[in-house]
Short mmCIF file of C-alpha atoms in Angstrom, two decimals:
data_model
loop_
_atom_site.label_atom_id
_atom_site.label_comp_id
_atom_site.label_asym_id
_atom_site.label_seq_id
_atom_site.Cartn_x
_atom_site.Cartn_y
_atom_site.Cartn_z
CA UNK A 15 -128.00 -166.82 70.92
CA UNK A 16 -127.43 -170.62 69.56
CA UNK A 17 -124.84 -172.45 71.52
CA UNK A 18 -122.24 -173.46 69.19
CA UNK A 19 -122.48 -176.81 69.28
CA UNK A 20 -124.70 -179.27 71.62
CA UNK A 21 -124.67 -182.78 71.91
CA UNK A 22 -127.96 -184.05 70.47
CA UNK A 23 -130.36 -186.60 72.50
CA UNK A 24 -133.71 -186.32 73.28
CA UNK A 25 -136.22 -183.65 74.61
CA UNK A 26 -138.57 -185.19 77.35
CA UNK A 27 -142.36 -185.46 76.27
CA UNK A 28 -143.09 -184.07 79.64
CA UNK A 29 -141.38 -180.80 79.24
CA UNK A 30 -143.25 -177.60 80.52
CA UNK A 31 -144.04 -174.71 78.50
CA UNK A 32 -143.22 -176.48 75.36
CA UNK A 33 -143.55 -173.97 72.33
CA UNK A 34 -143.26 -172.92 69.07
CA UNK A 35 -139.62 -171.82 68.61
CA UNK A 36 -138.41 -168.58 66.26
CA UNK A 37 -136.67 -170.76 63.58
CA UNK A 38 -140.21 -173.00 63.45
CA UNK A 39 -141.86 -169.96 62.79
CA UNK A 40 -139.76 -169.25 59.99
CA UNK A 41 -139.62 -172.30 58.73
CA UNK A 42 -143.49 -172.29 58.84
CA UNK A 43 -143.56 -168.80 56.87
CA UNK A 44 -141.38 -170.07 54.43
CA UNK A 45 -144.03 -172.81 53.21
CA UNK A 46 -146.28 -170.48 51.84
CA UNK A 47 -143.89 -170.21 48.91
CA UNK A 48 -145.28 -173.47 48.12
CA UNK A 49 -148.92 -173.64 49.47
CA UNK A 50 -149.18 -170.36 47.12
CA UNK A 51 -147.84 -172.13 43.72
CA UNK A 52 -150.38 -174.95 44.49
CA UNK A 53 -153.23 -172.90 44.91
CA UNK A 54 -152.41 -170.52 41.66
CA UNK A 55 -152.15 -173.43 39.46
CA UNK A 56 -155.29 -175.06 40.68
CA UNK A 57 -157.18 -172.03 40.42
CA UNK A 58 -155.83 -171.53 36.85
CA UNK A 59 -157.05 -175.01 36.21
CA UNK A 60 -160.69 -174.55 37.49
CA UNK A 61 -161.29 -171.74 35.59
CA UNK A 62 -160.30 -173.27 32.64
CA UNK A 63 -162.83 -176.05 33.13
CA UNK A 64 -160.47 -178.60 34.19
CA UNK A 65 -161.86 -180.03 37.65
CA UNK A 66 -160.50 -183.80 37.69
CA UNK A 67 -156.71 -182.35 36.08
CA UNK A 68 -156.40 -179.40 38.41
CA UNK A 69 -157.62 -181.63 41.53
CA UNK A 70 -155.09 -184.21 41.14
CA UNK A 71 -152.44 -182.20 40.20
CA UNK A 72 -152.78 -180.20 43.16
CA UNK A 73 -153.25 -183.44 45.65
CA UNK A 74 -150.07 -184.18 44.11
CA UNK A 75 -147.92 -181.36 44.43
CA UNK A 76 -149.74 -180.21 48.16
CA UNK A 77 -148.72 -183.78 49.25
CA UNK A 78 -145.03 -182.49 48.80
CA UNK A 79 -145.35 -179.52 50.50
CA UNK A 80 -147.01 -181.52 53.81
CA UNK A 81 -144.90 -184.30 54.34
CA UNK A 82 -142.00 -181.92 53.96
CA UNK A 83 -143.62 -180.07 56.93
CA UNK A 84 -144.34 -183.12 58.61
CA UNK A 85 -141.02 -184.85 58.24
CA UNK A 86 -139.22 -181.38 60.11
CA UNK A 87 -141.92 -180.76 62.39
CA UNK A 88 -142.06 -184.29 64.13
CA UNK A 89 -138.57 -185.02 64.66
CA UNK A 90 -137.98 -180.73 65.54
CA UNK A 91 -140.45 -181.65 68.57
CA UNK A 92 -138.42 -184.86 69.60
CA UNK A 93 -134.62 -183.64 68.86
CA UNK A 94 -134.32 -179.49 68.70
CA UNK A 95 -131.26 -178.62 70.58
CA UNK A 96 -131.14 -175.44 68.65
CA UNK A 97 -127.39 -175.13 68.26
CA UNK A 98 -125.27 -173.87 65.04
CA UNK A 99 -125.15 -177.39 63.24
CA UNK A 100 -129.29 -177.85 63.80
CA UNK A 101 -129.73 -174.44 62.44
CA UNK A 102 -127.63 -174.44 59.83
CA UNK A 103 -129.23 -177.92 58.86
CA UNK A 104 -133.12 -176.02 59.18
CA UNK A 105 -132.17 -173.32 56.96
CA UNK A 106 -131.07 -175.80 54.54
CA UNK A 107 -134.12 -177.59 54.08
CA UNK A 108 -135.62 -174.19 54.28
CA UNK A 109 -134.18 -173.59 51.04
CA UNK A 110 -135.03 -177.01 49.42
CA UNK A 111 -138.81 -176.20 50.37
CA UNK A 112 -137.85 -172.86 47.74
CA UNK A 113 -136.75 -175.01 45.59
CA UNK A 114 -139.50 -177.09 45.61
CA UNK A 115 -141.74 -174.30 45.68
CA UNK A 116 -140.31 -172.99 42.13
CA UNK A 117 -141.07 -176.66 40.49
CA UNK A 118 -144.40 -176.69 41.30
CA UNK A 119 -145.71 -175.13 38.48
CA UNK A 120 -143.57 -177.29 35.88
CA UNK A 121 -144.88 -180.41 37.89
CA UNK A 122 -148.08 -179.41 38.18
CA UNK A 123 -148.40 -178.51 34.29
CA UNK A 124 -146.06 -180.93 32.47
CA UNK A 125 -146.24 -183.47 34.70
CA UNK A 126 -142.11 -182.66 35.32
CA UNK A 127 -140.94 -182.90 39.08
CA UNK A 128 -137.06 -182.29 38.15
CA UNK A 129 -136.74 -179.35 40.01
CA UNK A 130 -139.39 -180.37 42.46
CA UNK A 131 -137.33 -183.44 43.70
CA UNK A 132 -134.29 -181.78 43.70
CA UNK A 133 -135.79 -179.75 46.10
CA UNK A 134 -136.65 -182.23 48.09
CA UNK A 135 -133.11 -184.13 47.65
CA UNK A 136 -131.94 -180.83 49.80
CA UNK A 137 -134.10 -181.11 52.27
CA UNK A 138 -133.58 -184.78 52.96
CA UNK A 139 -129.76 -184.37 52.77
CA UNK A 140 -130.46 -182.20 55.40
CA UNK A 141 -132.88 -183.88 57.15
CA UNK A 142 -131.07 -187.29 56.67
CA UNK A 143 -128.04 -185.35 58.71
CA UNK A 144 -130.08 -184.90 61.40
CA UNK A 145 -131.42 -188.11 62.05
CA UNK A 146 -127.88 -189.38 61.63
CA UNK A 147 -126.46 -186.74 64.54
CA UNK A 148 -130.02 -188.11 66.89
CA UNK A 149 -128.57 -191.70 66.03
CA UNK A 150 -125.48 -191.19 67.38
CA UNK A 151 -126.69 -189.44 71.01
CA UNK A 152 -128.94 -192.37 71.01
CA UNK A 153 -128.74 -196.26 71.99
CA UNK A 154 -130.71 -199.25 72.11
CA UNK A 155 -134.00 -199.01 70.77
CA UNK A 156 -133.98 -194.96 70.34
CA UNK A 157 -130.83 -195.59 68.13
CA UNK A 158 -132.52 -197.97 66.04
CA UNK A 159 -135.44 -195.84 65.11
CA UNK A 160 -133.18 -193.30 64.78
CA UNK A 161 -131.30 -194.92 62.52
CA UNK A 162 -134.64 -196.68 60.79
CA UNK A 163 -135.31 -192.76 59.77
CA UNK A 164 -132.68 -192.02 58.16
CA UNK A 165 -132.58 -195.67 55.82
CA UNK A 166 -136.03 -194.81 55.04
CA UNK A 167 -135.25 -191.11 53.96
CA UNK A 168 -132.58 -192.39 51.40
CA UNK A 169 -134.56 -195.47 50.11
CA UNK A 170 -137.69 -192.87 49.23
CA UNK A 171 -135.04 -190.09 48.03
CA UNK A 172 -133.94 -193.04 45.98
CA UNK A 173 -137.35 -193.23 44.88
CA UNK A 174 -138.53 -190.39 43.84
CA UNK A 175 -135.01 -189.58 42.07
CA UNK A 176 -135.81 -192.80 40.15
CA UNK A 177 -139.24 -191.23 39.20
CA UNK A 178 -138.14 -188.57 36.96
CA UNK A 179 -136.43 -191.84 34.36
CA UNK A 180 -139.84 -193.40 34.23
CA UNK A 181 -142.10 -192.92 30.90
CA UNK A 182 -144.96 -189.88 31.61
CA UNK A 183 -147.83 -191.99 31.85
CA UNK A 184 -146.74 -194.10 34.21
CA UNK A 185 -145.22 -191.03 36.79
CA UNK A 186 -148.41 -190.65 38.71
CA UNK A 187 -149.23 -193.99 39.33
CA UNK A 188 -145.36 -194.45 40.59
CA UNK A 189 -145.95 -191.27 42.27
CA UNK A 190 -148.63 -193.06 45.03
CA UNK A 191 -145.93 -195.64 45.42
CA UNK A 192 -143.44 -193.87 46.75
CA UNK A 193 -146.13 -191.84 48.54
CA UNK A 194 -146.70 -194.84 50.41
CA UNK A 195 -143.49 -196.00 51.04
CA UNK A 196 -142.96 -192.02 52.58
CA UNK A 197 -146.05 -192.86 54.63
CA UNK A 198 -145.00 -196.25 56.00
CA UNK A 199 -141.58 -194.85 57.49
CA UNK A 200 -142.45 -193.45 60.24
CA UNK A 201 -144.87 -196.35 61.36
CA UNK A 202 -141.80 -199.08 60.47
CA UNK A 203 -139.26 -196.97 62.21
CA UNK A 204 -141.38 -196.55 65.48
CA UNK A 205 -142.63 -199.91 65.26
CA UNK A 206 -140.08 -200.63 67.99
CA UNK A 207 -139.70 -197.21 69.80
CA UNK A 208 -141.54 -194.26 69.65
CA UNK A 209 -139.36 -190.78 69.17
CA UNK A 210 -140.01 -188.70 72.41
CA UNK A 211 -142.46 -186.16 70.48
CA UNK A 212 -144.20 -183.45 72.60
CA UNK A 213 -147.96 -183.57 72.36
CA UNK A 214 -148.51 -179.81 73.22
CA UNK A 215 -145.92 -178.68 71.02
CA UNK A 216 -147.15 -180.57 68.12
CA UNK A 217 -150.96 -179.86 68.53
CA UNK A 218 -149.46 -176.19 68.44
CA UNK A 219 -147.16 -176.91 65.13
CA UNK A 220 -150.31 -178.15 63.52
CA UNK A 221 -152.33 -175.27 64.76
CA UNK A 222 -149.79 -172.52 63.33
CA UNK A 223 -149.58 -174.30 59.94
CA UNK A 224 -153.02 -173.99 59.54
CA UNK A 225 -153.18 -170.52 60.63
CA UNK A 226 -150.81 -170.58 58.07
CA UNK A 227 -153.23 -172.11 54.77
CA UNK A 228 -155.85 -170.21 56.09
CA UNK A 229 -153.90 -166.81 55.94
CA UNK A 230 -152.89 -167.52 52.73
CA UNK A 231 -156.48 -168.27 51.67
CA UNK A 232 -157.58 -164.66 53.08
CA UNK A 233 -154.34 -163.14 51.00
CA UNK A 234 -155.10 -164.65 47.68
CA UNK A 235 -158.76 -163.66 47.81
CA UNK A 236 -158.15 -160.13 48.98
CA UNK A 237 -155.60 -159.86 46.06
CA UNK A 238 -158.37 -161.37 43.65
CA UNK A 239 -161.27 -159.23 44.54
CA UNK A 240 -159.13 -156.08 44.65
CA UNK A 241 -158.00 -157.16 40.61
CA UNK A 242 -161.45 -158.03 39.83
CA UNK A 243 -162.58 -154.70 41.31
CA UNK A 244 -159.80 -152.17 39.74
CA UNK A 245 -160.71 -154.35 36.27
CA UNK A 246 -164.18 -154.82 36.37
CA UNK A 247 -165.50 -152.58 39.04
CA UNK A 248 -168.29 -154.90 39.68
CA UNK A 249 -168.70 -154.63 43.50
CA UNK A 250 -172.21 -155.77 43.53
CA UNK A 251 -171.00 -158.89 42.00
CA UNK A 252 -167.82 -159.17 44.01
CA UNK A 253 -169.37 -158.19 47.76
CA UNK A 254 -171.39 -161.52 48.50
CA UNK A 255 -168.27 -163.72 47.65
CA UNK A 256 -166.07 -161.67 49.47
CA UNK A 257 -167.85 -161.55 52.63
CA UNK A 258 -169.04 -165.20 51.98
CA UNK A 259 -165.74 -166.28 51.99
CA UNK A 260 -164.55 -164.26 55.08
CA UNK A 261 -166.94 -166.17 57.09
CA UNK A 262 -166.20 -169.59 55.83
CA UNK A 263 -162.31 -168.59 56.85
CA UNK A 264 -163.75 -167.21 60.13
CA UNK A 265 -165.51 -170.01 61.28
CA UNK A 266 -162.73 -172.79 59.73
CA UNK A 267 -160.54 -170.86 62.09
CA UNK A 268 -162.66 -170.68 65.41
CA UNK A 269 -163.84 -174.69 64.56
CA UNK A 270 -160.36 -175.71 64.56
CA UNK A 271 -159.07 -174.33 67.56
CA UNK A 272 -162.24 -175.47 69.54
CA UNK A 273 -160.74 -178.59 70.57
CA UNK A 274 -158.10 -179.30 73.23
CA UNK A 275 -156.38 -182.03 71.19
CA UNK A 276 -152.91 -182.41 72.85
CA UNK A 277 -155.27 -184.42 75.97
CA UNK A 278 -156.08 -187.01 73.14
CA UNK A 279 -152.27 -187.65 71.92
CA UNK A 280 -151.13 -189.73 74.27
CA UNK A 281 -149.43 -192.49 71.60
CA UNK A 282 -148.93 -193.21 68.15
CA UNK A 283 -151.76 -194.92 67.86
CA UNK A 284 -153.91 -191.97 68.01
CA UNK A 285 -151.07 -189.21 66.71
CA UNK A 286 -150.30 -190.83 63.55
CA UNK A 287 -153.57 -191.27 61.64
CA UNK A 288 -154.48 -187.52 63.28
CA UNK A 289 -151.08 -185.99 61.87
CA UNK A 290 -151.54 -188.01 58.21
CA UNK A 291 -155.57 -186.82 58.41
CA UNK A 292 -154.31 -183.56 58.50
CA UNK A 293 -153.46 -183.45 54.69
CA UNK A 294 -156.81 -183.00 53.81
CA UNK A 295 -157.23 -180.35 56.85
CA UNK A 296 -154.53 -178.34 55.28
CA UNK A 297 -155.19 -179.07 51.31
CA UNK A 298 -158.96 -178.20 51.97
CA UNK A 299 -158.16 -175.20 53.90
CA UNK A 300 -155.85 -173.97 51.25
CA UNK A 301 -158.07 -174.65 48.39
CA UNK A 302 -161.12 -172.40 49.77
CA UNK A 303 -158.67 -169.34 48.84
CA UNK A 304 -158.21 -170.98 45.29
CA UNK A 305 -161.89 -171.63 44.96
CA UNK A 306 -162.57 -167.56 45.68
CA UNK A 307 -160.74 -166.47 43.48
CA UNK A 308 -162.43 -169.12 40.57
CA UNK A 309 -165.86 -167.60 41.95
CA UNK A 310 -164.24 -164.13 42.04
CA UNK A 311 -162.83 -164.76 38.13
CA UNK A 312 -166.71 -166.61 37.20
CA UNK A 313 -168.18 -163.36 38.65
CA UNK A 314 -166.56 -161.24 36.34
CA UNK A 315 -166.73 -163.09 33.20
CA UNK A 316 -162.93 -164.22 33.04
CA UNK A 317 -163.77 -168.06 34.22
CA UNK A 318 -166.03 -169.48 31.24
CA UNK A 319 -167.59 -172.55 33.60
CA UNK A 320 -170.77 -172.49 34.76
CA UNK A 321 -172.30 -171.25 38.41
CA UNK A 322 -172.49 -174.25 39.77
CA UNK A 323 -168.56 -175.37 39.08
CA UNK A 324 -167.34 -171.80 40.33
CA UNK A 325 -169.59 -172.30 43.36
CA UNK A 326 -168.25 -175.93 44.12
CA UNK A 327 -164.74 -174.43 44.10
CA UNK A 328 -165.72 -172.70 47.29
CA UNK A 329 -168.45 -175.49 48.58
CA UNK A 330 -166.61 -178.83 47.97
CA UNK A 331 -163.25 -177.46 50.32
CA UNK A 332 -165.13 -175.62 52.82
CA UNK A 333 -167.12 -178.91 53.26
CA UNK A 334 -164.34 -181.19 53.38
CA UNK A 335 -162.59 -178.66 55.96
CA UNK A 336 -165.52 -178.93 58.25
CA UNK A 337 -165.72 -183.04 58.01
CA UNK A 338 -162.06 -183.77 58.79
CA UNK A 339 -161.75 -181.32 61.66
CA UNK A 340 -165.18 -183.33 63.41
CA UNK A 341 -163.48 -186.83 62.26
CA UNK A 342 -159.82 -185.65 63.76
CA UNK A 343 -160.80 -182.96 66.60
CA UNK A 344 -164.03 -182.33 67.45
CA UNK A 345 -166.18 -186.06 67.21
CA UNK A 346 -163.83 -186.63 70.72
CA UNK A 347 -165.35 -183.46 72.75
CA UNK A 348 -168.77 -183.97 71.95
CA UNK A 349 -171.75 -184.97 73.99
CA UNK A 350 -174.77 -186.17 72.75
CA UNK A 351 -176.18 -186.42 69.54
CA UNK A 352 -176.79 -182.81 68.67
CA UNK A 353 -173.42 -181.50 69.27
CA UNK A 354 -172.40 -184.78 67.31
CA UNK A 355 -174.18 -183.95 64.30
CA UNK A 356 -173.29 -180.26 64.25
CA UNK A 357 -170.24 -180.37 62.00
CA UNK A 358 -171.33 -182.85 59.40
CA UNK A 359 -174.50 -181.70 59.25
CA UNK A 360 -172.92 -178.16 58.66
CA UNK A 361 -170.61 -179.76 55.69
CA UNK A 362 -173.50 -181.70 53.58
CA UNK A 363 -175.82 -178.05 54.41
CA UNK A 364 -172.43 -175.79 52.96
CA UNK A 365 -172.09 -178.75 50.06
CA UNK A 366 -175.99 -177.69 49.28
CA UNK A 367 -175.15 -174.53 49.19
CA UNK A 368 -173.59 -175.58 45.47
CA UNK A 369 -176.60 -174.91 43.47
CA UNK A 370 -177.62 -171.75 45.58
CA UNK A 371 -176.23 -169.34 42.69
CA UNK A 372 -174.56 -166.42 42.50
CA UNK A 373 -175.18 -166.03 46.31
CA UNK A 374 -173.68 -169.83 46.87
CA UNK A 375 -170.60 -168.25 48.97
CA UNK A 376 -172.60 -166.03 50.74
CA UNK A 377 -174.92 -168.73 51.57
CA UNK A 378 -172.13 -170.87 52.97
CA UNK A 379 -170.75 -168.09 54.90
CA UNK A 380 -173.67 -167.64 56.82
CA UNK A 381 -174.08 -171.19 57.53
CA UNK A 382 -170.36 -171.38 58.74
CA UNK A 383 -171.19 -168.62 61.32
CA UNK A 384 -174.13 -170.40 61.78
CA UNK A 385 -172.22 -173.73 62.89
CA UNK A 386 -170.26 -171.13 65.06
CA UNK A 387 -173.06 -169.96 66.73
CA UNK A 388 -174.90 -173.69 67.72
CA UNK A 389 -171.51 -175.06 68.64
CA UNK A 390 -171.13 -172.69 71.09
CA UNK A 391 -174.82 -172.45 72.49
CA UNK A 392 -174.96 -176.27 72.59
CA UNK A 393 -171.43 -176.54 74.50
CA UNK A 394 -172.77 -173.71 77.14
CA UNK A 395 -176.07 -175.94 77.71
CA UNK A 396 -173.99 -178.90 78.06
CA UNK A 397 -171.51 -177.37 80.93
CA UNK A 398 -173.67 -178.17 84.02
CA UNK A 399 -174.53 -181.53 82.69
CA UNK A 400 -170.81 -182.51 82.60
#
């Protein structure tokens, strides 16, 4: 049971048995609200034919739904005391992410964040309040960051409140602006000190969320087949990109978690690009469900775009999955030049797999498992020699 109230100062870096805690969790589970409404809208926009539109809308509204994640999950693993007030504070941004999570499609669409950004004015009220309470358990340095936080959380608020006043066509472009003011805080407010994050328990935040995309991914292409099948009943059609797509998930899961990356974050040097990379870990992962369900819609007749678009719905994501995690994770593990090339190799080989036809998922399936199966044969041969 919560403590009702606990002085707030920081957790040491060299805690033991650092975890995930219960409210996390939730927290985490409450995201895919959001990762859900970004993947339905781009899928709706692929299968109408609309690549570029449905791409950048969903950067867009996917970038909200990280750096909400990231804002809670870096400063949970420095400051968590878990009492009443920090609790209280969680569940509020909780419901901001809901918020934010029911704008999506109206920003996505019309190009209208109102709701969306007043979602995200709760959560940085919230969140704002937190770094405030840190500031004041804090001195010197730790108080200035601190402090630093919470200036930059109002300043972008500011901004993206401003935002919705600007004309239409110029939203998007003021969009990456604030973007990159949201992006810059953190490295300006640690410039001087860096918050006492824990490197286990955020290489384990990271690993849930994506446990997280890539359930959702399974979900939304078990609920698509199942449609296509009770509509259609074309399960000759339906079987390749169903069990393609398994085995893309499959292996995106066992390549991830292949890598002992809490050894490499030792500073902010290396955490900070690795945590920003991590967008296009998560969007990627995300977007293989959405592309299953345009090959699942193409395979039935209800997508009017041709093979090779419904196939790169599936290809271009699983690709881009499998290059990040080498760039981020793996690239640091490996020895020599085979185990090097393994991953990207396996990305431009899946990206082939584009014009590979109705059997393009399958295809990259089997290639997934594939990279599986070297990955682990060349890390077995490589033992002795380390």
């Amino acid at each position: 049971m919560a403590l009702a109230y606990v002085p707030m100062s920081a957790r040491s870096r060299d805690e033991g048995h650092r975890a995930a805690t219960p409210l996390e969790l939730f927290f985490d589970l409450c995201f895919v609200v959001a990762v859900a409404q970004a993947g339905a809208r781009l899928v709706h926009a692929l299968a109408e034919g609309h690549p570029l539109t449905g791409v950048i809308g969903y950067f867009f509204v996917f970038f909200g739904v990280w750096w909400a994640w990231m804002n809670f999950t870096w400063f949970a693993s420095a400051y968590d005391v878990d009492d009443v007030p920090y609790r209280i504070a969680t569940l509020i941004q909780i419901s901001g992410v809901l918020v934010y999570a029911a704008g999506v499609s109206q920003a996505f669409d019309e190009n209208d964040w109102t709701v969306a950004v007043i979602g995200y004015l709760i959560m940085r009220v919230a969140l704002t309040a937190q770094w405030l309470r840190a500031a004041a358990g804090e001195s010197g340095e730790a108080r200035a960051a601190a402090l630093k936080y919470a200036v930059g959380l109002v300043l972008c608020q500011a901004g993206w409140v401003a935002l919705l006043f600007a004309p239409d066509g110029s939203k998007r472009w003021l969009f990456l602006l604030v973007a990159m003011a949201e992006l810059l805080v953190p490295v300006l407010a640690e410039r001087g000190h860096q918050t006492p994050w824990h490197a286990h328990h955020i290489v384990e935040r990271y690993g849930l969320f994506t446990i997280i995309v890539l359930g959702e991914t399974i979900a939304a292409s078990t609920v698509a087949v199942k449609s296509a099948i009770d509509e259609h009943e074309a399960l000759g059609e339906l079987l390749p990109i169903a069990a393609g797509g398994l085995l893309i998930v499959f292996a995106a899961w066992w390549i991830y978690f292949a890598a002992p990356m809490h050894e490499r974050l030792t500073s902010n040097r290396e955490a900070i690009p690795w945590g920003y990379g991590h967008l296009l870990i998560f969007a990627s992962g995300a977007a293989i469900g959405a592309g299953i369900e345009v090959s699942v819609e193409h395979a039935v007749g209800k997508a009017h775009i041709s093979q090779v678009a419904a196939n790169a719905a599936v290809t271009v994501p699983a690709a881009l999955f499998l290059l990040m995690v080498w760039l981020l994770h793996s690239r640091h593990f490996k020895r020599g030049l085979a185990q090097q090339l393994t991953l990207p190799v396996s990305a431009l080989a899946v990206l082939a797999c584009t014009w590979a036809g109705p059997y393009a998922v399958l295809y990259a399936g089997l290639l997934a498992a594939a990279t599986v199966a070297v990955g682990i044969t060349l890390s077995v041969r490589g033992r002795p020699a380390e």
